Short mmCIF file of N, CA and C in Angstrom, two decimals:
data_model
loop_
_atom_site.label_atom_id
_atom_site.label_comp_id
_atom_site.label_asym_id
_atom_site.label_seq_id
_atom_site.Cartn_x
_atom_site.Cartn_y
_atom_site.Cartn_z
N UNK U 10 162.69 137.65 72.46
CA UNK U 10 162.64 138.17 73.78
C UNK U 10 161.56 137.29 74.47
N UNK U 11 160.55 136.86 73.81
CA UNK U 11 159.54 135.96 74.56
C UNK U 11 160.19 134.66 74.79
N UNK U 12 160.81 134.07 73.81
CA UNK U 12 161.40 132.80 73.93
C UNK U 12 162.61 132.81 75.05
N UNK U 13 163.33 133.85 75.10
CA UNK U 13 164.28 133.96 76.09
C UNK U 13 163.80 133.98 77.44
N UNK U 14 162.67 134.77 77.60
CA UNK U 14 162.00 134.84 78.94
C UNK U 14 161.33 133.75 79.37
N UNK U 15 160.80 132.97 78.32
CA UNK U 15 160.22 131.65 78.67
C UNK U 15 161.24 130.66 79.09
N UNK U 16 162.34 130.53 78.36
CA UNK U 16 163.35 129.58 78.77
C UNK U 16 163.87 129.93 80.18
N UNK U 17 164.24 131.25 80.44
CA UNK U 17 164.64 131.82 81.71
C UNK U 17 163.71 131.22 82.86
N UNK U 18 162.34 131.57 82.60
CA UNK U 18 161.39 131.13 83.55
C UNK U 18 161.30 129.77 83.91
N UNK U 19 161.43 128.94 82.72
CA UNK U 19 161.35 127.47 83.02
C UNK U 19 162.58 126.88 83.69
N UNK U 20 163.68 127.38 83.38
CA UNK U 20 164.90 126.93 84.03
C UNK U 20 164.93 127.45 85.39
N UNK U 21 164.59 128.73 85.62
CA UNK U 21 164.56 129.31 86.91
C UNK U 21 163.61 128.54 87.86
N UNK U 22 162.41 128.30 87.49
CA UNK U 22 161.41 127.53 88.25
C UNK U 22 161.91 126.17 88.66
N UNK U 23 162.51 125.48 87.72
CA UNK U 23 163.03 124.15 87.93
C UNK U 23 164.16 124.25 88.92
N UNK U 24 165.01 125.23 88.85
CA UNK U 24 166.04 125.46 89.83
C UNK U 24 165.53 125.58 91.19
N UNK U 25 164.46 126.45 91.35
CA UNK U 25 163.78 126.66 92.67
C UNK U 25 163.18 125.27 93.10
N UNK U 26 162.49 124.56 92.40
CA UNK U 26 161.87 123.35 92.68
C UNK U 26 163.00 122.33 93.19
N UNK U 27 164.07 122.34 92.41
CA UNK U 27 165.23 121.57 92.75
C UNK U 27 165.71 121.69 94.12
N UNK U 28 165.59 122.79 94.78
CA UNK U 28 165.96 123.00 96.17
C UNK U 28 165.30 121.78 97.17
N UNK U 29 164.05 121.47 96.78
CA UNK U 29 163.34 120.46 97.63
C UNK U 29 163.47 118.95 97.05
N UNK U 30 163.47 119.00 95.64
CA UNK U 30 163.39 117.66 95.03
C UNK U 30 164.41 116.55 95.38
N UNK U 31 165.64 116.92 95.42
CA UNK U 31 166.51 115.77 95.59
C UNK U 31 166.28 114.98 96.94
N UNK U 32 165.82 115.57 97.96
CA UNK U 32 165.37 114.93 99.05
C UNK U 32 164.22 113.96 98.84
N UNK U 33 163.45 114.15 97.81
CA UNK U 33 162.33 113.37 97.55
C UNK U 33 162.59 112.31 96.55
N UNK U 34 163.13 112.73 95.37
CA UNK U 34 163.45 111.91 94.26
C UNK U 34 165.00 112.07 93.97
N UNK U 35 165.77 111.01 94.01
CA UNK U 35 167.17 111.17 93.50
C UNK U 35 167.26 111.40 92.06
N UNK U 36 167.97 112.42 91.65
CA UNK U 36 167.96 112.79 90.26
C UNK U 36 168.75 111.85 89.46
N UNK U 37 169.77 111.29 90.03
CA UNK U 37 170.77 110.47 89.26
C UNK U 37 170.07 109.19 88.86
N UNK U 38 169.11 108.69 89.43
CA UNK U 38 168.49 107.43 88.98
C UNK U 38 167.00 107.66 88.34
N UNK U 39 166.69 108.98 88.13
CA UNK U 39 165.31 109.17 87.71
C UNK U 39 165.32 109.10 86.07
N UNK U 40 164.57 108.20 85.56
CA UNK U 40 164.71 107.95 84.16
C UNK U 40 164.18 109.24 83.36
N UNK U 41 163.25 110.04 83.94
CA UNK U 41 162.89 111.23 83.23
C UNK U 41 164.08 112.22 83.15
N UNK U 42 164.87 112.19 84.02
CA UNK U 42 166.16 113.04 83.98
C UNK U 42 167.22 112.54 83.13
N UNK U 43 167.48 111.16 83.40
CA UNK U 43 168.65 110.73 82.66
C UNK U 43 168.37 110.55 81.12
N UNK U 44 167.07 110.42 80.83
CA UNK U 44 166.88 110.33 79.33
C UNK U 44 166.96 111.67 78.55
N UNK U 45 167.20 112.71 79.29
CA UNK U 45 167.26 114.02 78.69
C UNK U 45 168.57 114.70 78.70
N UNK U 46 169.50 114.04 79.13
CA UNK U 46 170.88 114.68 79.46
C UNK U 46 171.81 114.21 78.43
N UNK U 47 171.48 113.35 77.51
CA UNK U 47 172.38 112.80 76.55
C UNK U 47 171.58 112.67 75.08
N UNK U 48 171.29 113.78 74.49
CA UNK U 48 170.51 113.60 73.24
C UNK U 48 171.29 113.15 72.06
N UNK U 49 170.62 112.53 71.07
CA UNK U 49 171.36 111.93 69.94
C UNK U 49 170.37 112.25 68.69
N UNK U 50 170.82 111.65 67.57
CA UNK U 50 170.13 111.97 66.13
C UNK U 50 168.70 111.53 66.30
N UNK U 51 168.48 110.58 67.10
CA UNK U 51 166.97 110.02 67.12
C UNK U 51 166.13 111.07 67.79
N UNK U 52 166.67 111.81 68.74
CA UNK U 52 166.00 112.92 69.42
C UNK U 52 165.68 114.10 68.30
N UNK U 53 166.63 114.33 67.53
CA UNK U 53 166.36 115.28 66.42
C UNK U 53 165.34 114.87 65.44
N UNK U 54 165.34 113.58 65.06
CA UNK U 54 164.17 113.07 64.22
C UNK U 54 162.91 113.17 64.87
N UNK U 55 162.84 112.96 66.13
CA UNK U 55 161.54 112.95 66.87
C UNK U 55 160.99 114.38 66.92
N UNK U 56 161.93 115.33 67.13
CA UNK U 56 161.56 116.83 67.21
C UNK U 56 161.09 117.26 65.78
N UNK U 57 161.79 116.74 64.70
CA UNK U 57 161.33 117.17 63.40
C UNK U 57 159.91 116.65 63.08
N UNK U 58 159.64 115.47 63.51
CA UNK U 58 158.35 114.91 63.39
C UNK U 58 157.33 115.67 64.19
N UNK U 59 157.61 115.92 65.43
CA UNK U 59 156.67 116.81 66.31
C UNK U 59 156.42 118.16 65.79
N UNK U 60 157.55 118.75 65.25
CA UNK U 60 157.24 120.20 64.66
C UNK U 60 156.41 119.98 63.36
N UNK U 61 156.68 119.05 62.63
CA UNK U 61 155.79 118.84 61.33
C UNK U 61 154.37 118.64 61.73
N UNK U 62 154.20 117.78 62.70
CA UNK U 62 152.79 117.51 63.24
C UNK U 62 152.21 118.76 63.79
N UNK U 63 152.89 119.58 64.51
CA UNK U 63 152.45 120.83 65.09
C UNK U 63 152.08 121.76 64.02
N UNK U 64 153.00 121.93 63.01
CA UNK U 64 152.78 122.84 61.95
C UNK U 64 151.52 122.44 60.99
N UNK U 65 151.48 121.07 60.78
CA UNK U 65 150.43 120.65 60.03
C UNK U 65 149.02 120.97 60.75
N UNK U 66 149.07 120.76 61.92
CA UNK U 66 147.74 121.09 62.73
C UNK U 66 147.42 122.61 62.68
N UNK U 67 148.39 123.55 62.36
CA UNK U 67 148.07 124.86 62.24
C UNK U 67 147.51 125.08 60.80
N UNK U 68 147.88 124.23 59.89
CA UNK U 68 147.58 124.50 58.51
C UNK U 68 146.16 123.84 58.17
N UNK U 69 145.93 122.61 58.68
CA UNK U 69 144.78 121.95 58.43
C UNK U 69 143.69 122.02 59.52
N UNK U 70 142.55 122.61 59.27
CA UNK U 70 141.61 122.91 60.32
C UNK U 70 140.88 121.63 60.81
N UNK U 71 141.07 120.54 59.97
CA UNK U 71 140.50 119.25 60.40
C UNK U 71 141.28 118.59 61.62
N UNK U 72 142.54 119.13 61.75
CA UNK U 72 143.29 118.66 62.93
C UNK U 72 143.20 119.46 64.05
N UNK U 73 143.13 118.92 65.23
CA UNK U 73 142.97 119.81 66.50
C UNK U 73 144.16 120.67 66.56
N UNK U 74 143.84 122.02 66.85
CA UNK U 74 144.92 122.96 67.02
C UNK U 74 145.66 122.81 68.34
N UNK U 75 145.21 122.06 69.28
CA UNK U 75 145.85 121.69 70.40
C UNK U 75 147.08 120.84 70.30
N UNK U 76 147.08 120.16 69.12
CA UNK U 76 148.23 119.17 68.86
C UNK U 76 149.49 120.05 68.76
N UNK U 77 149.49 121.31 68.20
CA UNK U 77 150.67 122.20 68.04
C UNK U 77 151.23 122.50 69.52
N UNK U 78 150.36 122.86 70.37
CA UNK U 78 150.82 123.35 71.81
C UNK U 78 151.38 122.10 72.41
N UNK U 79 150.79 120.88 72.36
CA UNK U 79 151.19 119.82 72.98
C UNK U 79 152.52 119.34 72.52
N UNK U 80 152.64 119.29 71.18
CA UNK U 80 153.91 118.91 70.66
C UNK U 80 155.05 119.82 71.02
N UNK U 81 154.95 121.18 71.16
CA UNK U 81 155.94 122.03 71.67
C UNK U 81 156.12 121.83 73.07
N UNK U 82 155.10 121.72 73.89
CA UNK U 82 155.28 121.61 75.31
C UNK U 82 156.02 120.48 75.75
N UNK U 83 155.63 119.37 75.03
CA UNK U 83 156.38 118.07 75.28
C UNK U 83 157.79 118.09 74.89
N UNK U 84 158.16 118.82 73.84
CA UNK U 84 159.39 118.87 73.35
C UNK U 84 160.38 119.83 73.93
N UNK U 85 159.85 121.02 74.44
CA UNK U 85 160.66 122.02 74.90
C UNK U 85 160.71 122.24 76.47
N UNK U 86 159.51 122.03 77.17
CA UNK U 86 159.58 122.25 78.56
C UNK U 86 160.44 121.31 79.34
N UNK U 87 160.19 119.99 79.24
CA UNK U 87 160.87 118.97 79.91
C UNK U 87 162.39 119.11 79.91
N UNK U 88 163.06 119.34 78.89
CA UNK U 88 164.55 119.61 78.85
C UNK U 88 164.92 120.81 79.66
N UNK U 89 164.12 121.87 79.60
CA UNK U 89 164.47 123.06 80.30
C UNK U 89 164.30 122.77 81.82
N UNK U 90 163.23 121.90 82.21
CA UNK U 90 163.16 121.53 83.63
C UNK U 90 164.41 120.81 84.14
N UNK U 91 164.94 119.89 83.15
CA UNK U 91 166.00 119.22 83.67
C UNK U 91 167.37 120.10 83.73
N UNK U 92 167.30 121.02 82.81
CA UNK U 92 168.51 122.07 82.85
C UNK U 92 168.52 122.66 84.27
N UNK U 93 167.39 123.17 84.80
CA UNK U 93 167.24 123.77 85.94
C UNK U 93 167.58 123.00 87.14
N UNK U 94 167.11 121.65 87.17
CA UNK U 94 167.31 120.69 88.27
C UNK U 94 168.80 120.43 88.24
N UNK U 95 169.52 120.21 87.10
CA UNK U 95 170.83 119.78 87.21
C UNK U 95 171.77 120.97 87.51
N UNK U 96 171.36 122.26 87.12
CA UNK U 96 172.10 123.40 87.52
C UNK U 96 172.10 123.39 89.11
N UNK U 97 170.96 123.26 89.62
CA UNK U 97 170.75 123.44 91.06
C UNK U 97 171.56 122.28 91.69
N UNK U 98 171.68 121.09 91.21
CA UNK U 98 172.43 120.03 91.65
C UNK U 98 173.94 120.14 91.56
N UNK U 99 174.32 121.06 90.70
CA UNK U 99 175.68 121.22 90.26
C UNK U 99 176.28 120.41 89.32
N UNK U 100 175.36 119.70 88.53
CA UNK U 100 175.65 118.67 87.55
C UNK U 100 175.60 119.59 86.13
N UNK U 101 176.74 120.26 85.89
CA UNK U 101 176.77 121.23 84.81
C UNK U 101 176.90 120.47 83.38
N UNK U 102 177.51 119.32 83.47
CA UNK U 102 177.53 118.48 82.11
C UNK U 102 176.16 118.03 81.70
N UNK U 103 175.50 117.51 82.77
CA UNK U 103 174.08 117.10 82.45
C UNK U 103 173.28 118.17 82.05
N UNK U 104 173.39 119.47 82.85
CA UNK U 104 172.54 120.50 82.34
C UNK U 104 172.85 121.02 81.05
N UNK U 105 174.25 121.06 80.43
CA UNK U 105 174.51 121.32 79.20
C UNK U 105 173.88 120.30 78.17
N UNK U 106 173.89 119.02 78.48
CA UNK U 106 173.22 118.02 77.74
C UNK U 106 171.70 118.25 77.44
N UNK U 107 171.12 118.47 78.63
CA UNK U 107 169.62 118.80 78.50
C UNK U 107 169.34 120.12 77.81
N UNK U 108 170.22 120.99 77.92
CA UNK U 108 170.12 122.25 77.11
C UNK U 108 170.33 122.12 75.61
N UNK U 109 171.22 121.10 75.31
CA UNK U 109 171.44 120.69 73.84
C UNK U 109 170.21 120.10 73.39
N UNK U 110 169.48 119.19 74.17
CA UNK U 110 168.27 118.61 73.74
C UNK U 110 167.13 119.72 73.51
N UNK U 111 167.12 120.65 74.33
CA UNK U 111 166.18 121.82 74.16
C UNK U 111 166.50 122.61 72.80
N UNK U 112 167.80 122.72 72.61
CA UNK U 112 168.19 123.50 71.42
C UNK U 112 167.72 122.63 70.07
N UNK U 113 168.01 121.40 70.21
CA UNK U 113 167.77 120.37 69.15
C UNK U 113 166.30 120.42 68.83
N UNK U 114 165.49 120.29 69.92
CA UNK U 114 164.15 120.28 69.72
C UNK U 114 163.49 121.62 69.07
N UNK U 115 164.13 122.71 69.70
CA UNK U 115 163.77 124.09 69.28
C UNK U 115 164.03 124.35 67.64
N UNK U 116 165.25 124.21 67.48
CA UNK U 116 165.63 124.34 66.06
C UNK U 116 164.93 123.32 65.02
N UNK U 117 164.73 122.19 65.40
CA UNK U 117 164.02 121.10 64.64
C UNK U 117 162.58 121.56 64.49
N UNK U 118 161.99 122.01 65.42
CA UNK U 118 160.50 122.36 65.25
C UNK U 118 160.45 123.47 64.30
N UNK U 119 161.38 124.51 64.47
CA UNK U 119 161.31 125.70 63.51
C UNK U 119 161.55 125.30 62.18
N UNK U 120 162.47 124.32 61.90
CA UNK U 120 162.93 123.98 60.63
C UNK U 120 161.81 123.16 59.96
N UNK U 121 161.23 122.24 60.60
CA UNK U 121 160.12 121.44 60.14
C UNK U 121 159.05 122.23 59.79
N UNK U 122 158.65 123.11 60.84
CA UNK U 122 157.52 123.99 60.45
C UNK U 122 157.60 124.96 59.34
N UNK U 123 158.83 125.37 58.89
CA UNK U 123 159.18 126.13 57.74
C UNK U 123 158.90 125.33 56.57
N UNK U 124 159.27 124.07 56.54
CA UNK U 124 159.09 123.10 55.43
C UNK U 124 157.63 122.75 55.15
N UNK U 125 156.88 122.49 56.23
CA UNK U 125 155.49 122.30 56.21
C UNK U 125 154.75 123.36 55.50
N UNK U 126 155.15 124.56 56.14
CA UNK U 126 154.36 125.79 55.61
C UNK U 126 154.53 126.07 54.13
N UNK U 127 155.91 125.80 53.81
CA UNK U 127 156.19 125.92 52.37
C UNK U 127 155.63 124.88 51.45
N UNK U 128 155.61 123.69 51.86
CA UNK U 128 154.98 122.62 51.15
C UNK U 128 153.49 122.61 51.01
N UNK U 129 152.98 123.03 52.02
CA UNK U 129 151.29 123.18 52.06
C UNK U 129 150.84 124.34 51.30
N UNK U 130 151.76 125.20 51.06
CA UNK U 130 151.30 126.59 50.54
C UNK U 130 150.71 127.48 51.60
N UNK U 131 150.85 127.21 52.78
CA UNK U 131 150.48 128.09 53.89
C UNK U 131 151.06 129.35 53.92
N UNK U 132 152.43 129.35 53.51
CA UNK U 132 153.20 130.62 53.44
C UNK U 132 152.84 131.40 52.15
N UNK U 133 152.57 132.68 52.16
CA UNK U 133 152.31 133.38 51.09
C UNK U 133 153.46 133.68 50.19
N UNK U 134 153.61 133.06 49.05
CA UNK U 134 154.68 133.07 48.09
C UNK U 134 154.97 134.42 47.60
N UNK U 135 153.86 135.39 47.50
CA UNK U 135 154.21 136.77 47.23
C UNK U 135 155.02 137.40 48.21
N UNK U 136 154.53 137.16 49.46
CA UNK U 136 155.32 137.87 50.67
C UNK U 136 156.70 137.34 50.76
N UNK U 137 156.87 136.00 50.50
CA UNK U 137 158.08 135.51 50.58
C UNK U 137 159.04 136.07 49.51
N UNK U 138 158.62 136.32 48.27
CA UNK U 138 159.33 136.96 47.22
C UNK U 138 159.83 138.28 47.62
N UNK U 139 158.74 139.15 48.09
CA UNK U 139 159.02 140.48 48.52
C UNK U 139 160.18 140.58 49.59
N UNK U 140 160.13 139.67 50.52
CA UNK U 140 161.04 139.70 51.70
C UNK U 140 162.06 138.61 51.65
N UNK U 141 162.60 138.25 50.41
CA UNK U 141 163.42 137.01 50.26
C UNK U 141 164.76 137.24 50.97
N UNK U 142 165.17 138.55 51.11
CA UNK U 142 166.45 138.64 51.70
C UNK U 142 166.45 138.54 53.29
N UNK U 143 165.41 138.91 53.90
CA UNK U 143 165.40 138.85 55.28
C UNK U 143 164.91 137.45 55.61
N UNK U 144 163.93 136.78 54.73
CA UNK U 144 163.62 135.47 54.99
C UNK U 144 164.65 134.40 54.78
N UNK U 145 165.53 134.77 53.85
CA UNK U 145 166.71 133.87 53.49
C UNK U 145 167.66 133.95 54.67
N UNK U 146 167.95 135.09 55.15
CA UNK U 146 168.87 135.24 56.35
C UNK U 146 168.36 134.47 57.55
N UNK U 147 167.03 134.45 57.70
CA UNK U 147 166.57 133.68 58.88
C UNK U 147 166.61 132.25 58.61
N UNK U 148 166.29 131.87 57.38
CA UNK U 148 166.34 130.36 56.97
C UNK U 148 167.81 129.81 57.15
N UNK U 149 168.68 130.62 56.61
CA UNK U 149 170.13 130.23 56.74
C UNK U 149 170.61 130.03 58.23
N UNK U 150 170.10 131.09 59.06
CA UNK U 150 170.35 130.84 60.48
C UNK U 150 169.76 129.68 61.07
N UNK U 151 168.62 129.22 60.75
CA UNK U 151 168.02 127.97 61.24
C UNK U 151 168.69 126.93 60.72
N UNK U 152 169.00 126.84 59.55
CA UNK U 152 169.75 125.62 58.83
C UNK U 152 171.09 125.50 59.52
N UNK U 153 171.95 126.65 59.61
CA UNK U 153 173.22 126.60 60.18
C UNK U 153 173.09 126.17 61.65
N UNK U 154 172.11 126.61 62.35
CA UNK U 154 172.01 126.01 63.73
C UNK U 154 171.73 124.61 63.76
N UNK U 155 170.87 124.08 62.92
CA UNK U 155 170.59 122.71 62.81
C UNK U 155 171.87 121.89 62.61
N UNK U 156 172.80 122.40 61.56
CA UNK U 156 173.91 121.72 61.19
C UNK U 156 174.94 121.78 62.48
N UNK U 157 174.86 122.85 63.13
CA UNK U 157 175.93 123.04 64.21
C UNK U 157 175.45 122.07 65.45
N UNK U 158 174.25 122.01 65.54
CA UNK U 158 173.68 121.01 66.66
C UNK U 158 173.87 119.57 66.27
N UNK U 159 173.86 119.26 65.00
CA UNK U 159 174.15 117.91 64.44
C UNK U 159 175.41 117.37 65.04
N UNK U 160 176.47 118.16 64.99
CA UNK U 160 177.86 117.75 65.48
C UNK U 160 177.90 117.07 66.77
N UNK U 161 177.40 117.61 67.83
CA UNK U 161 177.49 116.90 69.19
C UNK U 161 176.52 115.79 69.17
N UNK U 162 175.48 115.83 68.52
CA UNK U 162 174.50 114.69 68.36
C UNK U 162 175.09 113.50 67.68
N UNK U 163 175.86 113.68 66.68
CA UNK U 163 176.62 112.56 66.11
C UNK U 163 177.42 111.89 66.98
N UNK U 164 178.33 112.63 67.73
CA UNK U 164 179.17 112.06 68.63
C UNK U 164 178.40 111.34 69.80
N UNK U 165 177.39 111.93 70.29
CA UNK U 165 176.65 111.09 71.30
C UNK U 165 175.95 109.94 70.72
N UNK U 166 175.50 110.09 69.52
CA UNK U 166 174.92 108.83 68.71
C UNK U 166 175.95 107.60 68.61
N UNK U 167 177.25 108.17 68.23
CA UNK U 167 178.32 107.16 68.22
C UNK U 167 178.68 106.42 69.52
N UNK U 168 178.41 107.22 70.47
CA UNK U 168 178.73 106.65 71.84
C UNK U 168 177.63 105.81 72.32
N UNK U 169 176.36 106.02 71.88
CA UNK U 169 175.30 105.15 72.29
C UNK U 169 175.41 103.78 71.57
N UNK U 170 175.87 104.03 70.19
CA UNK U 170 176.15 102.57 69.43
C UNK U 170 177.21 101.92 70.00
N UNK U 171 178.33 102.46 70.40
CA UNK U 171 179.41 101.87 70.97
C UNK U 171 179.12 101.13 72.19
N UNK U 172 178.34 101.92 73.08
CA UNK U 172 177.95 101.21 74.39
C UNK U 172 177.03 100.10 74.09
N UNK U 173 176.07 100.19 73.08
CA UNK U 173 175.16 99.12 72.94
C UNK U 173 175.95 97.86 72.33
N UNK U 174 177.10 98.11 71.60
CA UNK U 174 177.80 97.06 71.10
C UNK U 174 178.63 96.30 72.20
N UNK U 175 179.18 97.23 73.19
CA UNK U 175 179.82 96.58 74.28
C UNK U 175 178.86 95.80 75.17
N UNK U 176 177.68 96.31 75.36
CA UNK U 176 176.70 95.61 76.17
C UNK U 176 176.37 94.19 75.40
N UNK U 177 176.15 94.26 74.07
CA UNK U 177 175.90 93.11 73.52
C UNK U 177 177.07 92.02 73.52
N UNK U 178 178.24 92.49 73.50
CA UNK U 178 179.42 91.55 73.66
C UNK U 178 179.42 91.16 75.06
N UNK U 179 179.22 91.85 76.10
CA UNK U 179 179.20 91.36 77.39
C UNK U 179 178.17 90.42 77.73
N UNK U 180 176.93 90.70 77.10
CA UNK U 180 175.89 89.64 77.22
C UNK U 180 176.14 88.34 76.59
N UNK U 181 176.88 88.45 75.51
CA UNK U 181 177.32 87.19 74.81
C UNK U 181 178.35 86.37 75.55
N UNK U 182 179.29 87.21 76.26
CA UNK U 182 180.24 86.49 77.16
C UNK U 182 179.56 85.90 78.43
N UNK U 183 178.69 86.65 79.04
CA UNK U 183 177.92 86.07 80.06
C UNK U 183 177.26 84.79 79.75
N UNK U 184 176.61 84.82 78.61
CA UNK U 184 175.77 83.58 78.11
C UNK U 184 176.84 82.51 77.93
N UNK U 185 178.04 82.78 77.28
CA UNK U 185 178.95 81.72 76.97
C UNK U 185 179.37 81.15 78.31
#
């Protein structure tokens, strides 16, 4: 419920801000917007690393606990802001791409945190064994969500590779 309310608040606030923003900053050419509407596998890897860093900061007292909050804020809030801005602008395809980035980051952070907590012994093995059915169901849900999210990320990644290949060919042709 808290995640849903947070997502709704971030998207709603960005939607309201979007009422004034296009007159100040054109969204179509803003690199902060365009970089978040077409996620790929690299974004998932970055989110996995951010989640692992945040989880490790929770486990190891020598590491600043603010790292976890920063990692999450940087990974989750900007895509939601882009969702709201793009919805307000009527760019539903771009809004869905930004929401895919949010989901990618959200699921990746959860997945990597689970792994870090298990590998570092932070998770209580006795409680894990006692609640194995409910924990297993939750873990299966997160893994299934990650695999489901991988599908569009692979297609986007193939598009990026194809585009880079065409651009390299075009540069070669111009040079020739």
